[in-house]
Amino acid sequence: MSGLGRRADRPGTRDPKAHICSLLHISFGTKSPLQRDVLVACVVGAWVENLLIILVVEDEQLLQSIVEESLTDGGFETVIASSGENAVELLDASEGKFRALVTDINLGSGKIDGWNVAQHAREIDANFPIVYMSGKDADDWASKGVPNSIMLAKPFAPAQLVTAVSQLLNASPPAAPTA
Amino acid sequence: MSGLGRRADRPGTRDPKAHICSLLHISFGTKSPLQRDVLVACVVGAWVENLLIILVVEDEQLLQSIVEESLTDGGFETVIASSGENAVELLDASEGKFRALVTDINLGSGKIDGWNVAQHAREIDANFPIVYMSGKDADDWASKGVPNSIMLAKPFAPAQLVTAVSQLLNASPPAAPTA
Amino acid sequence: MSGLGRRADRPGTRDPKAHICSLLHISFGTKSPLQRDVLVACVVGAWVENLLIILVVEDEQLLQSIVEESLTDGGFETVIASSGENAVELLDASEGKFRALVTDINLGSGKIDGWNVAQHAREIDANFPIVYMSGKDADDWASKGVPNSIMLAKPFAPAQLVTAVSQLLNASPPAAPTA
Amino acid sequence: MSGLGRRADRPGTRDPKAHICSLLHISFGTKSPLQRDVLVACVVGAWVENLLIILVVEDEQLLQSIVEESLTDGGFETVIASSGENAVELLDASEGKFRALVTDINLGSGKIDGWNVAQHAREIDANFPIVYMSGKDADDWASKGVPNSIMLAKPFAPAQLVTAVSQLLNASPPAAPTA
Amino acid sequence: MSGLGRRADRPGTRDPKAHICSLLHISFGTKSPLQRDVLVACVVGAWVENLLIILVVEDEQLLQSIVEESLTDGGFETVIASSGENAVELLDASEGKFRALVTDINLGSGKIDGWNVAQHAREIDANFPIVYMSGKDADDWASKGVPNSIMLAKPFAPAQLVTAVSQLLNASPPAAPTA
Amino acid sequence: MSGLGRRADRPGTRDPKAHICSLLHISFGTKSPLQRDVLVACVVGAWVENLLIILVVEDEQLLQSIVEESLTDGGFETVIASSGENAVELLDASEGKFRALVTDINLGSGKIDGWNVAQHAREIDANFPIVYMSGKDADDWASKGVPNSIMLAKPFAPAQLVTAVSQLLNASPPAAPTA
C-alpha cells in the first residue's frame, strides 16, 4: 500500500513516470552514468515531490531486495544506493526529498562507509531519521553512530526495520507543510 | 486479523451483530438519524465490550478507507466519523469503549476541528491515546496538540499510522480488567 | 518473511532441520519427554545459531497460534512453551539463543506464572526484552512486572504485539557480534 | 527551602506540630509503640495534608541523615523508616500522603527488604515513584525492580538522588487536586 | 551562580545595566508604562544577548519570589510577568531571548491564562520549553497543555522546578550559535 | 556534599591521600611530567576505588573552575584535563574509575577535540555517560555526537550541567557491584 494523504492515492492519478522510477531503482548501483543521471532526475524531480521515499544504502543484492520488500510492505517508497559514494551523491542532489536513511555499515570496496553516509545526512538535516543495519560492526554504534539513531543488529526481522523507521519518523517534529 | 485474547477470536462465537456494526461504520457520517442511533447503539452496546475499537475522524472518503484498511491490517477495529460533531457525539456515548483516536485536523464545513475532538477525548480520559493526521496544519501541533500525542504529517505510510497507535496503546498504563 | 541478514535468507541454503523445528514447535507442551528432548536440542543446537527466535509462553492453544501467526507475519521465529516450567527449562538450556520473551501471566495449573518466567529470564540476561500479555492481571504490572517491559492488556491487536517486541529489540544495546 | 505553592510557604503560618514531626522522624525505627503512634498520626494527620513528603527507608543512621539532608536541600520533606516493616506500616496508614519512596534494598534483620516495600507501595498506587539505592544488589534491579523505577548504584551523588526523585515526580500524571 | 560559558562569567565584565534589570524585574506587573518600557528594553536589549533568561508568569508575589529564588539558585536569570497580558507582550518583544517559560495557570483577573501564554510561546517557537505550575487546574494538563511540556502539581519542591526546566532545555535541539 | 554510600562518608575514614588528589586536580594540564604521573596514580589508584569521579575536559581556566564548582555542589568529584590528549591519557589509565565525561568541543591547540575524546571513551565503555558543552559547535552535535549523549549549548546554567550528568548516570544500567 502506498503512502496516505497524497494525490497518488487517488486511483488513476499516479504519474506514469513514477513507474519508471520504480523500475530503475533496484539496480541504481550498477547503471551506466546516463542511466544514473536519469535516476537522480527521477528521484529529485518535481513530480515525486509528494512521495515518502526512504534512502536505502546496501551493497548486497539479496539484502537490497529484502529491505526494499519490507519497507514497501509498510507503505514506504525506496531508492537504493549500492555504495556510500552513490548515497552521498543522492543526498546532495535530493533537496530534502528523502524522509529517512537506512544504511548498512560495511559498503564493499568504497571509501565511504555507513557511518560516513549518516554523518553526511545529518550535516544536511540535523533531524534526519537514521537506521543502521549491521552484523559485526553493531558494537561500534555507541562510538560511531549519530544521536537519536537506531542500530539493527543482524539478524533482525522485517517488523523491526519497519518499526524503527516509523518510530523515528513519528518522533520527528513535523516539517513545514509543502505548499 | 482480529484482536487477540477476546472471545470473538474463537471460531463461531463472533456475535452476528458485530457484522452489522462492520457494515454500518464506513458511512456513519451520511446516515439518517435512525441509522445513526443504531450505529451508536452498536458501538456502545454491551456485546461489543470486548472489541478493540479505534475512532477515526476523517471527512475525505478516500482517506477514510485507506486509514481503515491500514488499521484493520494491524488487527484493529475502526469506527469512522466524518465530522468533528459526529466524533464528539460518539465519544460522549461511548462509555470508554474506544481505545484510541485517529483524527484529521481540517474536518470540512463543521465548527469542530481535530484539535477540538482530541481535547474533548482527553477531558473524558486523561490518558486517551491520540494520533493526529495533517498536511498543512502539522506545524501547529506544537501549540495546539495535546501532551503525549503523535502528529503524522501527510504524506505518511500505513506502517507509521499502525506503529503510532500501537506505541501509544503500549505506553498506556493497563486499564482495570473488565469483569 | 524471515529475518534479514542471515544465511538462511539465501534461497536454497536453509537448513532442512529448521523445518523439523518448525513442525515441532507448536505442540511442545504436549510432547512426550523424548520429543521434548528433540525439541530442546533443536532450539539450542548450533545450526539455529543465526535465527531470530522469540520464546512465547501461553497455555491456551488458540492464543498460541494467534500469537505465533502475528510474530511470524512480522518476520520472527517462535518457540512456544505451554507452561512456566517448560519456559524456564528452555531459557536455562538456550544459551542466549532467544531474543525476547512474550508471556501470558496465568499459565494454568503450574506453579510458575508469567511474572516468575520473566524474572528468571532477567536473572540470566539483565537486558532481555519482555512482553507480558494479560487480561485480569494487567493491573499488577506496576508491582509485579520487571523494569523496561511492556504489558499488553487483552484484548490487543497483533500490531501491538509486533510493535512491542520490535520496540524492545530496537532499544536494546546491540549484542556482541556472533563470530 | 520548603515546597512551593502551599500555605506553609507563607511566613508565620507553618503549623507548630510540623516541627514535632520533624523532631521525631529520624528515630522512628527505634521509638516506643506510643511514640510511633504519635509519629504515624503526625504523618497522616489532616494538618500535614499539604506537605510534600518522601518516605525514606534506610537502616544505617549515617545514610539516613545524608539522604535526608540531600532531599531537604532539594525542598522535600522526609519521613524515615528504618526497617521494611516500619515502611509498610507507614504506607498502609498514609492514605496517599507520601509522594515518593526512596528505599535501600538490604534492610538489616527484618524479613521485608526494599524490593518488597516497593511492591507494596505499587499495589497501593500503581503510579507511585520509586527510587532504589543499593551497592551489591544493584544488579538485581533488572529482575526484582518495578517498572518505571530508578536504581541508584552506590556510591551516588546527592544530585543524582534529588534528580531521580524529581524526574519521577515530574513524569507522573498530575494527581486530582485536593479539595 | 550565573550561567556558564558567557562573558558575564568573567569577573568585572558584568554590565552594570544588568543590575538595573535585576532590580526591576520582580515588580514588572505593577510598574508604570514608562518603567515597563525600560524593563522591556532591558530584557530585549543587545547587552543581555548572552544571558540565560527564564520567563516566569505568576500573579502571587510570594510564589514569584520563591520561584525566582529556586531558579536563581540553579543558575538561571528570571524575568517575572504578573499577568498573561504582560507575558504575551514580553514574548512578542523578546526576539527569542527567553530560553523557557514557567507559568502559573490561573493568572488573576486577566483574560489570558497560563494555557494561552504557553500556546502563544509555541506559536513563536515550536520547540520552546514550557513548565506549568498549578494546583486545582493540574488535571487539565492532559487536554489543555502543549506537547513536550511538564506540569508541576502544587505543592512541588524547588528541585522539581529546577529539574523540569533543565530537563526540557537539555532535551531541546541546540540552537544555532549566536554570531 | 560528597557521594552517598561509600566509606569515605564516614567521619574520620576519608583517606588523606584523597586530599592530595583534590589539591592537584585543577591544574593537571599545566603540571610537569612527574606531577602528572602522581596525578594519574592518584586517579587510578586502588584507594580512590569508591569515589564518584567525573572527567571534565576544558581548556579555559575560568570555565574549568565554574564547571568544577557546579559538579562539586552536586556531590560529584572532578578530575580536570585541559587538553584532549590529557583526557585520552587519563581514560586509558583509568580502568573504569571515571563515571562520566563532561567535555568542551574546541580544546585549544591540540589535535584531539571533544568529539574525539567522547568517541574514545565510548570505545572503552559503550554505556559511558557523555555531556558536551559548546557554543559555536553545538549545531554539529546531530552529526558528530555519540548516541545517548547530551549537548549543553553555551550559555547554560549550572543546574543544567548537574541535571545532565545525573540523568545519564540514573539511566545507565547499574554496574556490577564492586567487591
Tab-separated table of N, CA and C in Angstrom, chain A residues 1-7 9-11 50-52 74-76 99 162-163 165-167 169-170 172-178, chain B residues 60 62-63 66-67 69-70 73 133 135-139 141-142 150-161 163-164 167:
chain	number	residue	atom	x	y	z
A	1	MET	N	0.856	-1.207	0.000
A	1	MET	CA	0.000	0.000	0.000
A	1	MET	C	0.881	1.243	0.000
A	2	SER	N	0.459	2.242	-0.668
A	2	SER	CA	1.293	3.439	-0.766
A	2	SER	C	0.991	4.408	0.374
A	3	GLY	N	1.751	5.488	0.402
A	3	GLY	CA	1.609	6.489	1.452
A	3	GLY	C	0.215	7.091	1.473
A	4	LEU	N	-0.216	7.542	2.670
A	4	LEU	CA	-1.534	8.122	2.838
A	4	LEU	C	-1.474	9.627	2.639
A	5	GLY	N	-2.523	10.178	2.105
A	5	GLY	CA	-2.658	11.619	2.121
A	5	GLY	C	-2.007	12.357	0.973
A	6	ARG	N	-1.641	11.639	-0.065
A	6	ARG	CA	-1.105	12.341	-1.221
A	6	ARG	C	-1.962	12.002	-2.448
A	7	ARG	N	-1.858	12.866	-3.430
A	7	ARG	CA	-2.726	12.673	-4.581
A	7	ARG	C	-2.581	11.311	-5.225
A	9	ASP	N	-2.637	8.598	-4.138
A	9	ASP	CA	-3.539	7.582	-3.606
A	9	ASP	C	-4.811	7.489	-4.420
A	10	ARG	N	-5.099	8.550	-5.100
A	10	ARG	CA	-6.341	8.537	-5.871
A	10	ARG	C	-6.142	7.706	-7.125
A	11	PRO	N	-7.001	6.725	-7.332
A	11	PRO	CA	-6.867	5.823	-8.477
A	11	PRO	C	-6.750	6.606	-9.787
A	50	ASN	N	5.727	14.560	-3.676
A	50	ASN	CA	4.809	14.130	-2.629
A	50	ASN	C	4.949	12.663	-2.245
A	51	LEU	N	6.068	12.035	-2.633
A	51	LEU	CA	6.262	10.639	-2.243
A	51	LEU	C	7.009	10.550	-0.919
A	52	LEU	N	6.918	9.399	-0.302
A	52	LEU	CA	7.523	9.177	1.007
A	52	LEU	C	8.691	8.233	0.813
A	74	GLY	N	5.400	-1.912	4.273
A	74	GLY	CA	4.969	-0.938	5.282
A	74	GLY	C	4.401	0.336	4.662
A	75	GLY	N	4.489	0.449	3.323
A	75	GLY	CA	3.902	1.598	2.645
A	75	GLY	C	4.915	2.671	2.264
A	76	PHE	N	6.201	2.343	2.414
A	76	PHE	CA	7.234	3.318	2.056
A	76	PHE	C	7.723	3.072	0.634
A	99	ARG	N	13.022	10.985	3.254
A	99	ARG	CA	12.464	11.161	4.591
A	99	ARG	C	13.253	10.419	5.667
A	162	VAL	N	10.735	-1.902	9.890
A	162	VAL	CA	9.600	-1.021	9.638
A	162	VAL	C	9.255	-0.224	10.896
A	163	THR	N	9.309	-0.874	12.048
A	163	THR	CA	9.037	-0.164	13.302
A	163	THR	C	10.101	0.899	13.561
A	165	VAL	N	11.985	2.615	11.408
A	165	VAL	CA	11.776	3.771	10.529
A	165	VAL	C	10.544	4.557	10.986
A	166	SER	N	9.471	3.850	11.332
A	166	SER	CA	8.231	4.526	11.751
A	166	SER	C	8.422	5.285	13.060
A	167	GLN	N	9.111	4.655	14.023
A	167	GLN	CA	9.354	5.326	15.312
A	167	GLN	C	10.089	6.647	15.111
A	169	LEU	N	10.379	8.480	12.325
A	169	LEU	CA	9.562	9.455	11.603
A	169	LEU	C	8.484	10.035	12.519
A	170	ASN	N	7.870	9.189	13.348
A	170	ASN	CA	6.796	9.670	14.230
A	170	ASN	C	7.322	10.598	15.318
A	172	SER	N	9.897	12.682	14.875
A	172	SER	CA	10.423	13.914	14.291
A	172	SER	C	9.410	15.031	14.418
A	173	PRO	N	9.890	16.236	14.651
A	173	PRO	CA	8.972	17.367	14.609
A	173	PRO	C	8.421	17.478	13.203
A	174	PRO	N	7.108	17.726	13.076
A	174	PRO	CA	6.522	17.813	11.740
A	174	PRO	C	7.210	18.896	10.920
A	175	ALA	N	7.503	18.573	9.681
A	175	ALA	CA	8.146	19.532	8.793
A	175	ALA	C	7.140	20.590	8.360
A	176	ALA	N	7.647	21.685	7.891
A	176	ALA	CA	6.762	22.723	7.360
A	176	ALA	C	5.949	22.121	6.214
A	177	PRO	N	4.704	22.500	6.094
A	177	PRO	CA	3.853	21.922	5.062
A	177	PRO	C	4.363	22.309	3.672
A	178	THR	N	4.247	21.376	2.749
A	178	THR	CA	4.605	21.708	1.371
A	178	THR	C	3.457	22.498	0.764
B	60	GLU	N	-12.669	12.922	4.270
B	60	GLU	CA	-12.483	12.518	2.880
B	60	GLU	C	-12.638	11.001	2.776
B	62	LEU	N	-11.807	8.837	0.504
B	62	LEU	CA	-10.647	8.054	0.099
B	62	LEU	C	-9.726	7.807	1.292
B	63	LEU	N	-9.470	8.867	2.051
B	63	LEU	CA	-8.592	8.691	3.209
B	63	LEU	C	-9.242	7.814	4.264
B	66	ILE	N	-8.506	4.297	3.309
B	66	ILE	CA	-7.095	3.915	3.427
B	66	ILE	C	-6.703	3.764	4.897
B	67	VAL	N	-7.134	4.721	5.723
B	67	VAL	CA	-6.834	4.623	7.157
B	67	VAL	C	-7.470	3.368	7.744
B	69	GLU	N	-8.257	0.625	6.241
B	69	GLU	CA	-7.582	-0.590	5.762
B	69	GLU	C	-6.263	-0.807	6.511
B	70	SER	N	-5.543	0.292	6.727
B	70	SER	CA	-4.257	0.167	7.431
B	70	SER	C	-4.472	-0.375	8.839
B	73	ASP	N	-5.615	-4.004	8.861
B	73	ASP	CA	-4.472	-4.883	8.616
B	73	ASP	C	-3.668	-5.116	9.899
B	133	MET	N	-3.527	13.461	12.093
B	133	MET	CA	-3.006	13.353	10.721
B	133	MET	C	-3.235	14.710	10.074
B	135	GLY	N	-1.746	17.697	6.847
B	135	GLY	CA	-0.795	18.219	5.881
B	135	GLY	C	-0.399	19.615	6.288
B	136	LYS	N	-1.227	20.568	5.928
B	136	LYS	CA	-0.818	21.948	6.117
B	136	LYS	C	-0.871	22.414	7.583
B	137	ASP	N	-1.583	21.682	8.451
B	137	ASP	CA	-1.674	22.105	9.843
B	137	ASP	C	-0.676	21.397	10.765
B	138	ALA	N	0.200	20.576	10.197
B	138	ALA	CA	1.096	19.782	11.033
B	138	ALA	C	1.974	20.667	11.924
B	139	ASP	N	2.341	21.837	11.409
B	139	ASP	CA	3.208	22.726	12.182
B	139	ASP	C	2.534	23.265	13.446
B	141	TRP	N	0.984	21.567	15.594
B	141	TRP	CA	0.922	20.555	16.646
B	141	TRP	C	1.590	21.033	17.937
B	142	ALA	N	2.717	21.737	17.806
B	142	ALA	CA	3.462	22.178	18.988
B	142	ALA	C	2.661	23.133	19.860
B	150	ILE	N	0.733	12.020	18.967
B	150	ILE	CA	1.635	11.918	17.821
B	150	ILE	C	0.993	12.620	16.633
B	151	MET	N	1.761	13.435	15.934
B	151	MET	CA	1.303	14.074	14.704
B	151	MET	C	1.921	13.352	13.515
B	152	LEU	N	1.110	12.825	12.632
B	152	LEU	CA	1.605	12.252	11.385
B	152	LEU	C	1.432	13.289	10.281
B	153	ALA	N	2.546	13.826	9.813
B	153	ALA	CA	2.484	14.814	8.739
B	153	ALA	C	2.267	14.079	7.414
B	154	LYS	N	1.246	14.468	6.671
B	154	LYS	CA	0.998	13.850	5.364
B	154	LYS	C	2.060	14.302	4.375
B	155	PRO	N	2.515	13.434	3.467
B	155	PRO	CA	2.112	12.035	3.369
B	155	PRO	C	2.826	11.167	4.402
B	156	PHE	N	2.126	10.119	4.853
B	156	PHE	CA	2.773	9.162	5.765
B	156	PHE	C	2.430	7.758	5.287
B	157	ALA	N	3.215	6.799	5.743
B	157	ALA	CA	2.997	5.413	5.323
B	157	ALA	C	2.040	4.723	6.291
B	158	PRO	N	1.280	3.742	5.814
B	158	PRO	CA	0.410	2.964	6.699
B	158	PRO	C	1.147	2.434	7.931
B	159	ALA	N	2.405	2.015	7.757
B	159	ALA	CA	3.141	1.477	8.902
B	159	ALA	C	3.342	2.534	9.978
B	160	GLN	N	3.465	3.800	9.571
B	160	GLN	CA	3.620	4.860	10.582
B	160	GLN	C	2.355	4.993	11.423
B	161	LEU	N	1.209	4.889	10.766
B	161	LEU	CA	-0.060	5.000	11.477
B	161	LEU	C	-0.232	3.846	12.471
B	163	THR	N	2.075	1.898	13.703
B	163	THR	CA	3.078	1.986	14.764
B	163	THR	C	2.709	3.070	15.772
B	164	ALA	N	2.201	4.201	15.285
B	164	ALA	CA	1.830	5.292	16.189
B	164	ALA	C	0.744	4.847	17.162
B	167	GLN	N	2.270	2.228	19.563
B	167	GLN	CA	3.180	2.821	20.555
B	167	GLN	C	2.389	3.447	21.696
